[in-house]
Short mmCIF file of C-alpha atoms in Angstrom, two decimals:
data_model
loop_
_atom_site.label_atom_id
_atom_site.label_comp_id
_atom_site.label_asym_id
_atom_site.label_seq_id
_atom_site.Cartn_x
_atom_site.Cartn_y
_atom_site.Cartn_z
CA MET W 1 124.32 103.03 125.16
CA GLN W 2 122.07 100.37 124.39
CA MET W 3 119.33 102.23 121.57
CA LYS W 4 117.36 98.47 121.67
CA THR W 5 115.33 96.94 124.37
CA ILE W 6 116.37 93.31 124.18
CA TYR W 7 114.35 90.99 125.79
CA THR W 8 115.41 87.67 127.35
CA SER W 9 111.63 85.97 127.28
CA PHE W 10 109.04 85.85 124.75
CA GLU W 11 106.11 86.40 127.33
CA GLU W 12 107.61 90.16 128.55
CA ALA W 13 108.59 91.14 124.49
CA VAL W 14 104.32 90.71 123.51
CA LYS W 15 103.18 92.20 127.00
CA ASN W 16 102.83 96.04 125.57
CA ILE W 17 99.82 94.35 122.99
CA GLN W 18 96.87 94.78 124.08
CA ASP W 19 92.80 93.67 122.89
CA GLY W 20 91.69 95.50 120.20
CA SER W 21 95.98 96.04 118.34
CA THR W 22 96.90 95.54 114.85
CA ILE W 23 99.91 93.64 114.00
CA MET W 24 101.71 92.70 111.32
CA VAL W 25 103.83 89.39 111.44
CA GLY W 26 105.96 88.35 108.10
CA GLY W 27 106.22 85.46 106.63
CA PHE W 28 105.50 83.60 103.33
CA GLY W 29 103.37 80.46 104.57
CA LEU W 30 105.45 78.99 107.36
CA VAL W 31 108.80 80.87 105.98
CA GLY W 32 110.41 83.61 108.16
CA ILE W 33 107.88 83.97 110.43
CA PRO W 34 108.74 84.35 113.72
CA GLU W 35 107.64 81.22 115.64
CA ASN W 36 108.16 82.30 119.94
CA LEU W 37 106.77 85.60 118.61
CA ILE W 38 103.63 83.94 117.61
CA LEU W 39 103.84 81.45 120.49
CA ALA W 40 104.11 84.06 122.60
CA LEU W 41 100.59 85.99 121.96
CA VAL W 42 98.75 83.13 121.56
CA ASN W 43 99.91 82.10 126.51
CA SER W 44 98.59 85.92 125.98
CA ARG W 45 94.56 85.57 125.27
CA VAL W 46 95.24 88.74 123.86
CA LYS W 47 91.69 88.60 122.10
CA HIS W 48 90.40 91.13 119.17
CA LEU W 49 93.06 91.47 117.11
CA THR W 50 93.48 92.27 113.32
CA VAL W 51 96.00 90.35 111.88
CA ILE W 52 97.67 91.67 108.59
CA SER W 53 99.95 88.81 106.54
CA ASN W 54 100.02 87.05 104.00
CA ASN W 55 98.86 84.27 104.79
CA CYS W 56 96.59 82.45 108.60
CA GLY W 57 100.06 79.43 108.99
CA VAL W 58 98.10 76.51 108.75
CA ASP W 59 95.47 74.47 111.38
CA ASP W 60 98.20 73.83 114.32
CA TRP W 61 101.50 76.05 113.16
CA GLY W 62 101.44 79.99 113.15
CA LEU W 63 99.06 81.61 113.04
CA GLY W 64 96.66 78.97 112.64
CA LEU W 65 97.41 78.33 116.31
CA LEU W 66 96.07 81.94 116.95
CA LEU W 67 92.79 81.52 115.04
CA LYS W 68 92.37 78.66 116.16
CA ASN W 69 92.16 80.46 120.33
CA LYS W 70 89.71 82.70 118.21
CA GLN W 71 92.36 85.45 119.36
CA ILE W 72 91.94 87.46 115.77
CA ASP W 73 88.87 89.17 114.27
CA LYS W 74 90.03 90.28 110.93
CA MET W 75 92.31 88.73 109.09
CA ILE W 76 94.29 91.13 105.28
CA GLY W 77 95.92 88.78 103.56
CA SER W 78 96.35 87.74 100.23
CA TYR W 79 95.21 83.22 100.59
CA VAL W 80 94.74 81.64 103.32
CA GLY W 81 93.62 78.16 101.78
CA GLU W 82 96.11 76.40 104.44
CA ASN W 83 93.55 76.90 107.26
CA LYS W 84 90.52 75.02 108.19
CA GLU W 85 89.78 76.10 111.07
CA PHE W 86 90.02 79.20 109.10
CA GLU W 87 86.91 78.79 106.88
CA ARG W 88 85.24 76.78 109.54
CA GLN W 89 85.53 80.49 111.12
CA VAL W 90 85.43 82.48 107.82
CA LEU W 91 81.74 80.79 107.17
CA ALA W 92 79.75 80.97 110.79
CA GLY W 93 81.22 85.14 110.57
CA GLU W 94 83.17 84.95 113.27
CA LEU W 95 86.28 86.61 111.23
CA GLU W 96 85.72 89.08 109.36
CA VAL W 97 88.74 88.65 105.98
CA GLU W 98 89.83 91.34 103.85
CA LEU W 99 91.90 89.28 100.64
CA THR W 100 94.19 92.05 98.35
CA PRO W 101 96.23 90.44 95.94
CA GLN W 102 100.22 89.70 97.50
CA GLY W 103 101.71 91.94 95.77
CA THR W 104 99.52 95.34 96.75
CA LEU W 105 99.37 93.28 99.92
CA ALA W 106 103.12 93.80 99.75
CA GLU W 107 102.89 97.86 98.19
CA ARG W 108 100.39 98.77 100.75
CA ILE W 109 102.90 97.59 104.25
CA ARG W 110 105.63 99.44 102.03
CA ALA W 111 103.71 102.54 101.62
CA GLY W 112 102.52 102.68 105.58
CA GLY W 113 106.15 102.53 106.40
CA ALA W 114 107.22 104.99 103.74
CA GLY W 115 105.37 107.47 104.38
CA ILE W 116 102.81 107.73 100.92
CA PRO W 117 98.89 107.34 101.89
CA ALA W 118 97.59 105.78 98.51
CA PHE W 119 98.68 104.76 95.75
CA TYR W 120 97.94 103.30 91.98
CA THR W 121 97.81 100.25 91.11
CA PRO W 122 97.08 98.11 87.85
CA ALA W 123 96.50 95.01 90.50
CA GLY W 124 92.30 93.85 90.41
CA VAL W 125 91.10 95.75 87.90
CA GLY W 126 88.12 94.32 86.63
CA THR W 127 87.39 92.06 89.24
CA PRO W 128 85.19 92.24 92.24
CA ILE W 129 87.68 93.30 94.88
CA ALA W 130 87.68 97.14 92.23
CA GLU W 131 83.99 97.23 92.52
CA ALA W 132 83.58 99.88 96.10
CA GLY W 133 87.26 101.33 94.24
CA GLU W 134 88.34 104.22 92.61
CA ILE W 135 89.46 103.90 89.24
CA ARG W 136 92.32 106.70 87.73
CA VAL W 137 93.51 106.06 83.57
CA PHE W 138 96.54 106.84 83.37
CA ASN W 139 98.70 106.68 80.12
CA ASP W 140 95.54 104.95 78.61
CA LYS W 141 95.17 101.88 81.62
CA GLU W 142 93.39 101.94 83.99
CA TYR W 143 95.02 101.65 87.35
CA LEU W 144 92.47 101.02 91.30
CA LEU W 145 93.47 103.61 94.58
CA GLN W 146 94.32 101.50 96.99
CA THR W 147 95.37 103.18 100.40
CA ALA W 148 98.97 101.94 102.75
CA LEU W 149 98.44 99.76 105.75
CA LYS W 150 99.87 100.33 109.38
CA ALA W 151 100.24 98.78 112.31
CA ASP W 152 100.77 99.12 116.42
CA PHE W 153 102.90 96.43 116.13
CA SER W 154 104.86 94.75 113.77
CA LEU W 155 106.13 91.08 114.89
CA ILE W 156 109.14 89.97 112.21
CA ARG W 157 111.22 87.46 112.03
CA ALA W 158 115.02 87.79 110.78
CA ALA W 159 118.62 84.87 110.58
CA VAL W 160 121.32 88.19 111.71
CA GLY W 161 120.68 91.27 114.63
CA ASP W 162 122.63 92.83 115.82
CA ASP W 163 122.07 95.48 118.99
CA ALA W 164 121.51 98.48 116.56
CA GLY W 165 119.08 96.68 115.53
CA ASN W 166 120.41 95.89 112.52
CA LEU W 167 118.66 92.72 110.17
CA VAL W 168 119.86 90.47 108.12
CA TYR W 169 117.72 87.39 106.15
CA ASN W 170 118.04 84.51 105.35
CA LYS W 171 117.01 83.10 101.48
CA THR W 172 113.16 83.59 101.38
CA ALA W 173 113.17 83.86 105.44
CA ARG W 174 112.97 87.72 104.11
CA ASN W 175 109.49 88.04 101.89
CA PHE W 176 107.34 90.00 103.82
CA ASN W 177 108.70 91.18 106.64
CA PRO W 178 111.14 94.21 106.06
CA MET W 179 108.45 96.46 104.74
CA MET W 180 106.38 94.75 108.32
CA ALA W 181 109.49 96.59 110.23
CA ALA W 182 108.92 100.00 108.64
CA ALA W 183 105.24 99.98 109.04
CA GLY W 184 104.40 98.86 112.25
CA LYS W 185 104.50 101.43 115.29
CA VAL W 186 106.81 99.16 117.22
CA THR W 187 108.71 97.09 115.68
CA ILE W 188 109.37 93.66 117.73
CA ALA W 189 112.21 91.46 115.84
CA GLU W 190 112.85 88.21 117.11
CA VAL W 191 116.76 86.41 115.28
CA GLU W 192 118.01 83.35 114.90
CA GLN W 193 121.11 85.15 115.96
CA LEU W 194 121.93 88.03 118.44
CA VAL W 195 125.40 89.40 117.33
CA GLU W 196 127.49 92.29 118.26
CA THR W 197 126.98 96.31 116.86
CA GLY W 198 129.47 95.95 115.05
CA SER W 199 129.56 92.54 113.17
CA ILE W 200 127.15 92.99 110.35
CA ASP W 201 128.67 94.35 107.74
CA PRO W 202 126.59 98.09 106.76
CA ASP W 203 126.26 96.83 102.98
CA HIS W 204 125.50 93.92 103.75
CA VAL W 205 122.58 95.13 106.31
CA HIS W 206 119.05 94.15 104.70
CA THR W 207 116.73 96.18 107.26
CA PRO W 208 118.35 98.83 109.29
CA GLY W 209 118.32 99.67 112.61
CA ILE W 210 115.02 102.75 112.25
CA TYR W 211 113.09 100.37 112.85
CA VAL W 212 113.16 98.36 114.73
CA GLN W 213 112.55 98.75 118.33
CA ALA W 214 112.92 95.93 120.31
CA MET W 215 114.80 92.28 119.53
CA ILE W 216 114.42 88.69 120.81
CA GLU W 217 116.66 85.81 119.92
CA GLY W 218 114.87 82.99 119.33
CA LYS W 219 115.48 79.25 118.30
CA GLN W 220 113.29 78.00 114.96
CA GLU W 221 111.18 75.24 114.95
CA LYS W 222 111.08 75.67 110.91
CA ARG W 223 107.99 73.61 110.02
CA ILE W 224 108.18 72.32 106.45
CA GLU W 225 105.00 73.40 104.74
CA ARG W 226 105.28 70.78 101.38
CA LEU W 227 109.04 68.59 101.37
CA THR W 228 109.75 68.60 97.73
CA VAL W 229 112.40 66.96 97.27
CA ARG W 230 114.61 64.90 93.54
CA GLN W 231 117.01 61.65 93.71
CA GLU W 232 120.29 61.61 93.26
CA ILE W 233 120.81 59.81 89.94
CA MET S 1 94.13 56.10 70.74
CA VAL S 2 95.40 60.40 71.92
CA LYS S 3 91.73 60.93 72.67
CA GLN S 4 92.25 59.02 75.10
CA LEU S 5 95.19 60.71 76.88
CA ASP S 6 95.18 60.33 80.73
CA LYS S 7 94.42 62.89 82.63
CA VAL S 8 98.87 62.60 83.44
CA SER S 9 99.65 62.66 79.90
CA VAL S 10 96.94 65.72 79.09
CA ARG S 11 98.52 67.47 81.38
CA GLU S 12 102.72 66.30 80.54
CA ARG S 13 101.22 67.57 76.63
CA ILE S 14 100.50 70.67 76.73
CA ALA S 15 102.94 71.55 79.60
CA LYS S 16 105.77 70.58 76.88
CA ARG S 17 103.56 72.75 75.16
CA ALA S 18 104.03 75.72 76.78
CA GLU S 19 107.86 75.29 77.35
CA GLN S 20 108.00 76.30 73.33
CA GLU S 21 107.17 79.91 74.59
CA ILE S 22 110.46 80.19 76.30
CA GLU S 23 113.26 81.87 75.00
CA SER S 24 116.88 81.35 75.91
CA GLY S 25 117.06 84.83 77.83
CA TYR S 26 113.82 85.01 79.51
CA TYR S 27 112.89 85.52 83.11
CA VAL S 28 109.91 83.85 83.45
CA ASN S 29 107.02 83.26 86.20
CA LEU S 30 106.19 80.61 86.21
CA GLY S 31 101.87 79.80 88.57
CA ILE S 32 101.54 77.35 90.61
CA GLY S 33 100.54 73.66 89.98
CA MET S 34 100.85 72.90 85.69
CA PRO S 35 102.64 75.98 84.82
CA THR S 36 105.22 74.43 87.58
CA MET S 37 105.59 71.47 86.28
CA VAL S 38 106.41 73.61 82.70
CA ALA S 39 110.48 73.20 84.43
CA ASN S 40 110.54 69.80 84.31
CA TYR S 41 110.68 69.82 80.21
CA ILE S 42 113.06 73.05 79.66
CA GLN S 43 115.87 72.00 77.21
CA GLU S 44 119.15 71.58 78.01
CA GLY S 45 120.89 75.00 76.35
CA LYS S 46 118.25 77.33 76.88
CA GLN S 47 119.14 79.76 79.50
CA VAL S 48 116.18 80.81 81.77
CA VAL S 49 115.35 82.52 85.22
CA LEU S 50 112.76 81.39 87.15
CA GLN S 51 111.01 83.97 89.01
CA SER S 52 108.96 83.03 92.65
CA GLU S 53 107.23 86.29 93.00
CA ASN S 54 107.78 85.02 97.92
CA GLY S 55 111.89 86.05 96.52
CA LEU S 56 113.71 84.93 94.29
CA LEU S 57 115.03 84.99 91.43
CA GLY S 58 117.01 81.79 90.14
CA ILE S 59 114.92 79.11 91.42
CA GLY S 60 116.81 75.81 90.70
CA LYS S 61 115.83 72.27 90.76
CA SER S 62 114.41 70.79 93.55
CA PRO S 63 116.86 69.80 96.92
CA LEU S 64 118.09 66.40 97.52
CA GLU S 65 117.05 65.61 100.24
CA THR S 66 120.45 66.55 101.86
CA GLU S 67 120.21 69.70 101.01
CA VAL S 68 116.49 70.95 101.95
CA ASP S 69 116.77 74.22 103.70
CA PRO S 70 113.80 75.20 105.01
CA ASP S 71 114.33 79.37 104.62
CA LEU S 72 114.14 78.46 100.60
CA ILE S 73 110.47 78.06 99.14
CA ASN S 74 108.74 78.63 96.10
CA ALA S 75 105.72 80.18 96.35
CA GLY S 76 103.59 77.09 96.28
CA LYS S 77 105.69 76.80 99.55
CA GLU S 78 107.24 73.87 97.58
CA THR S 79 111.72 73.19 99.02
CA VAL S 80 113.82 73.97 95.90
CA THR S 81 117.38 75.00 95.70
CA ALA S 82 118.11 78.54 94.23
CA GLN S 83 120.31 78.88 90.79
CA ARG S 84 123.58 79.55 90.62
CA GLY S 85 123.65 83.49 90.19
CA ALA S 86 119.93 83.57 91.78
CA SER S 87 119.00 86.64 94.06
CA CYS S 88 116.37 86.58 97.54
CA PHE S 89 114.14 89.54 97.97
CA SER S 90 111.35 90.83 99.71
CA ASN S 91 107.92 90.70 98.18
CA ALA S 92 107.92 93.96 97.40
CA GLU S 93 110.63 93.92 95.63
CA SER S 94 109.35 90.96 94.26
CA PHE S 95 105.98 92.56 92.81
CA ALA S 96 107.87 95.84 91.64
CA MET S 97 109.33 93.48 88.92
CA ILE S 98 106.35 92.18 87.98
CA ARG S 99 104.24 95.18 87.82
CA GLY S 100 106.85 97.50 86.61
CA GLU S 101 107.30 94.89 82.78
CA HIS S 102 110.27 93.22 84.16
CA LEU S 103 109.88 89.50 83.15
CA ASP S 104 109.15 88.47 79.50
CA LEU S 105 106.78 85.55 80.16
CA ALA S 106 104.59 84.50 82.68
CA ILE S 107 102.37 81.17 82.57
CA LEU S 108 99.47 80.29 84.93
CA GLY S 109 96.72 78.02 84.99
CA GLY S 110 92.89 78.91 84.84
CA MET S 111 89.39 78.20 84.38
CA GLU S 112 88.14 80.55 81.83
CA VAL S 113 88.95 83.55 79.43
CA SER S 114 86.66 85.63 77.38
CA GLN S 115 86.60 86.22 73.46
CA THR S 116 88.72 89.05 74.83
CA GLY S 117 91.33 86.92 76.38
CA ASP S 118 89.59 87.96 80.22
CA LEU S 119 91.16 85.32 82.62
CA ALA S 120 89.52 84.00 85.45
CA ASN S 121 91.57 81.26 87.31
CA TRP S 122 90.47 82.14 91.94
CA MET S 123 87.82 82.01 93.02
CA ILE S 124 84.68 79.51 92.42
CA PRO S 125 81.42 81.38 94.06
CA GLY S 126 79.33 79.44 96.16
CA LYS S 127 82.72 77.69 97.65
CA MET S 128 85.34 78.23 100.24
CA ILE S 129 87.43 81.62 98.69
CA LYS S 130 90.93 81.26 100.00
CA GLY S 131 92.61 83.96 98.01
CA MET S 132 93.99 85.43 94.53
CA GLY S 133 97.53 84.84 96.20
CA GLY S 134 99.95 87.31 93.26
CA ALA S 135 97.83 86.28 90.41
CA MET S 136 96.19 89.41 90.25
CA ASP S 137 98.91 91.46 90.36
CA ILE S 138 101.16 89.00 86.96
CA VAL S 139 98.69 88.49 84.40
CA HIS S 140 99.47 93.24 84.11
CA GLY S 141 103.02 92.96 84.26
CA ALA S 142 104.68 89.89 82.14
CA LYS S 143 105.58 90.80 79.36
CA LYS S 144 103.52 87.88 77.66
CA ILE S 145 100.81 86.42 79.73
CA VAL S 146 99.67 82.50 78.46
CA VAL S 147 97.13 80.68 80.38
CA ILE S 148 96.85 76.35 80.03
CA MET S 149 94.57 74.23 81.31
CA ASP S 150 92.07 71.41 79.32
CA HIS S 151 89.66 72.45 77.09
CA VAL S 152 87.08 71.55 78.25
CA ASN S 153 86.04 71.45 81.81
CA LYS S 154 85.12 68.01 83.35
CA TYR S 155 81.03 68.00 82.68
CA ASN S 156 82.75 68.86 78.52
CA GLU S 157 82.07 72.41 78.28
CA PRO S 158 84.24 75.21 76.84
CA LYS S 159 86.04 77.02 79.05
CA ILE S 160 86.80 79.85 76.34
CA LEU S 161 83.74 81.70 76.50
CA LYS S 162 82.36 84.85 74.83
CA LYS S 163 82.68 86.16 78.40
CA CYS S 164 83.74 84.53 81.57
CA SER S 165 81.11 82.99 84.45
CA LEU S 166 83.74 83.50 86.84
CA PRO S 167 85.14 85.95 89.25
CA LEU S 168 87.70 87.42 86.98
CA THR S 169 91.38 87.32 87.81
CA GLY S 170 91.98 90.30 84.93
CA LYS S 171 90.13 92.30 82.09
CA GLN S 172 91.83 91.50 78.85
CA VAL S 173 95.49 90.97 79.91
CA VAL S 174 95.76 87.21 78.28
CA ASN S 175 97.81 86.36 74.71
CA ARG S 176 98.02 83.09 74.41
CA ILE S 177 95.71 79.47 75.96
CA ILE S 178 97.28 76.64 75.28
CA THR S 179 95.21 73.22 75.66
CA ASP S 180 95.43 70.62 75.11
CA ARG S 181 93.31 70.75 71.85
CA ALA S 182 94.18 73.70 70.86
CA VAL S 183 96.71 77.09 70.86
CA ILE S 184 94.55 80.63 70.76
CA ASP S 185 96.28 84.00 70.15
CA VAL S 186 93.96 86.44 71.53
CA GLU S 187 94.17 89.74 68.98
CA LYS S 188 92.43 92.98 69.23
CA ASN S 189 89.43 90.88 70.98
CA ASN S 190 89.37 88.39 68.94
CA LEU S 191 90.33 84.54 69.20
CA VAL S 192 92.59 83.13 66.30
CA LEU S 193 93.46 79.22 66.71
CA VAL S 194 97.30 79.09 66.13
CA GLU S 195 97.53 75.79 66.65
CA VAL S 196 95.15 71.75 66.51
CA ALA S 197 96.79 69.51 68.47
CA GLU S 198 97.77 66.04 67.42
CA GLY S 199 94.44 63.74 67.81
CA TRP S 200 91.88 66.55 67.05
CA THR S 201 90.49 67.97 64.12
CA VAL S 202 89.35 72.14 63.56
CA GLU S 203 86.06 71.05 63.83
CA GLU S 204 86.26 69.41 67.25
CA VAL S 205 88.16 72.45 68.29
CA LEU S 206 85.08 75.20 66.84
CA ALA S 207 82.48 72.71 68.67
CA SER S 208 84.37 72.46 71.58
CA THR S 209 85.06 76.54 72.35
CA GLU S 210 82.54 79.11 73.21
CA ALA S 211 83.68 82.33 72.06
CA GLU S 212 84.24 82.88 68.30
CA LEU S 213 87.49 80.92 66.37
CA ARG S 214 89.11 82.18 63.73
CA ILE S 215 91.19 79.84 61.54
CA SER S 216 95.01 81.77 61.33
CA ASP S 217 96.36 81.56 58.01
CA TYR S 218 99.58 79.68 59.17
CA LEU S 219 97.26 77.23 61.17
CA GLN S 220 99.04 73.94 62.06
CA THR S 221 97.63 70.66 62.67
CA GLY S 222 99.11 67.77 64.15
CA ALA S 223 101.63 70.57 66.38
CA TYR S 224 101.91 68.72 69.41
#
């Protein structure tokens, strides 16, 4: 029995994503983003999206493409400085932004997938993000209440996936992907390599298959934002 | 003449002094920009594990052109390598590690630091807000928070103030400030001048600092 939907067309994979959906998109910078699922969303012309992702791509790649097409109404992330169009849309009032400290963002998503509605964190106490927030003191230290995040769809990327939905990530391409897998009502995993069930050692699985509803194999371009190399001496 | 150091030498001086904060055996997070440079000055023989908040413990050297892996970057999105014994994990794990105070030291850049150790380093009102990234979490994480920055801004105005004028990144979080002119410790809401850099006098440091400085009994001059 095949437990997961395995798509062969990216267009097909994103067709249930409706206008006004909240979507989580994995990746840190351009590393670990589901490249082809994002491209398919651009082509689908779905609108009024709320996007939860650490960054918003660059002007001509990743989530920057959705932004350029004006498909995003609201963005929840921690750092959006790599994108000029982002700045233009915010200043023009076309795009709503909710900036969240990176660790808080990761934990809000983790909490969303783990059945924790809210939690207290020290991050942000005494800063502008705590102005309307609820502060509570534990052991003489102040903490800020933060609520969990969930999504209608999570679009994530892994290096390897099997038919049972188990995923393995490569190096720092893991980033937000595992928490998003759990926090999405429907999680679609774009994998670089789809393998037969049983070929991943259970001890090596990073994301257990229970969190994944659908999968698709996709070739990645893996653009590098800041190539930094050392010279051979 | 030391005071005419160009920008590059100033940064190098600060980075080299900051390196002395790192002890062998430490787990360290280095912020984006000048703090990342500190890694280039880590003395041979020191065993140090650098943490990158995007999910890497054990940042290695920059890769050779033939070694570049697009899936392996630091928090500044630069390609890196993983050193022997490194580990990779999610951002949730990474910040659990940070908030849980498992790191020995974090070195961050700063725009302003106050008398009480408040740090402002993420936004300037009226300018585009790019986001705080991981800074607001990291200032509450490591056992010791060191801020490295120029002593004054480009208008020659102090950056170490009675009270920060910019929106904060964290309240009462800084333990030590290292600038091109001095090393200053934050002790119980007081700033203590512990070192003065070569080419500067105590009077010059006091005059270019708005916050009140107590001079340490163990003050070192010409320290670095």
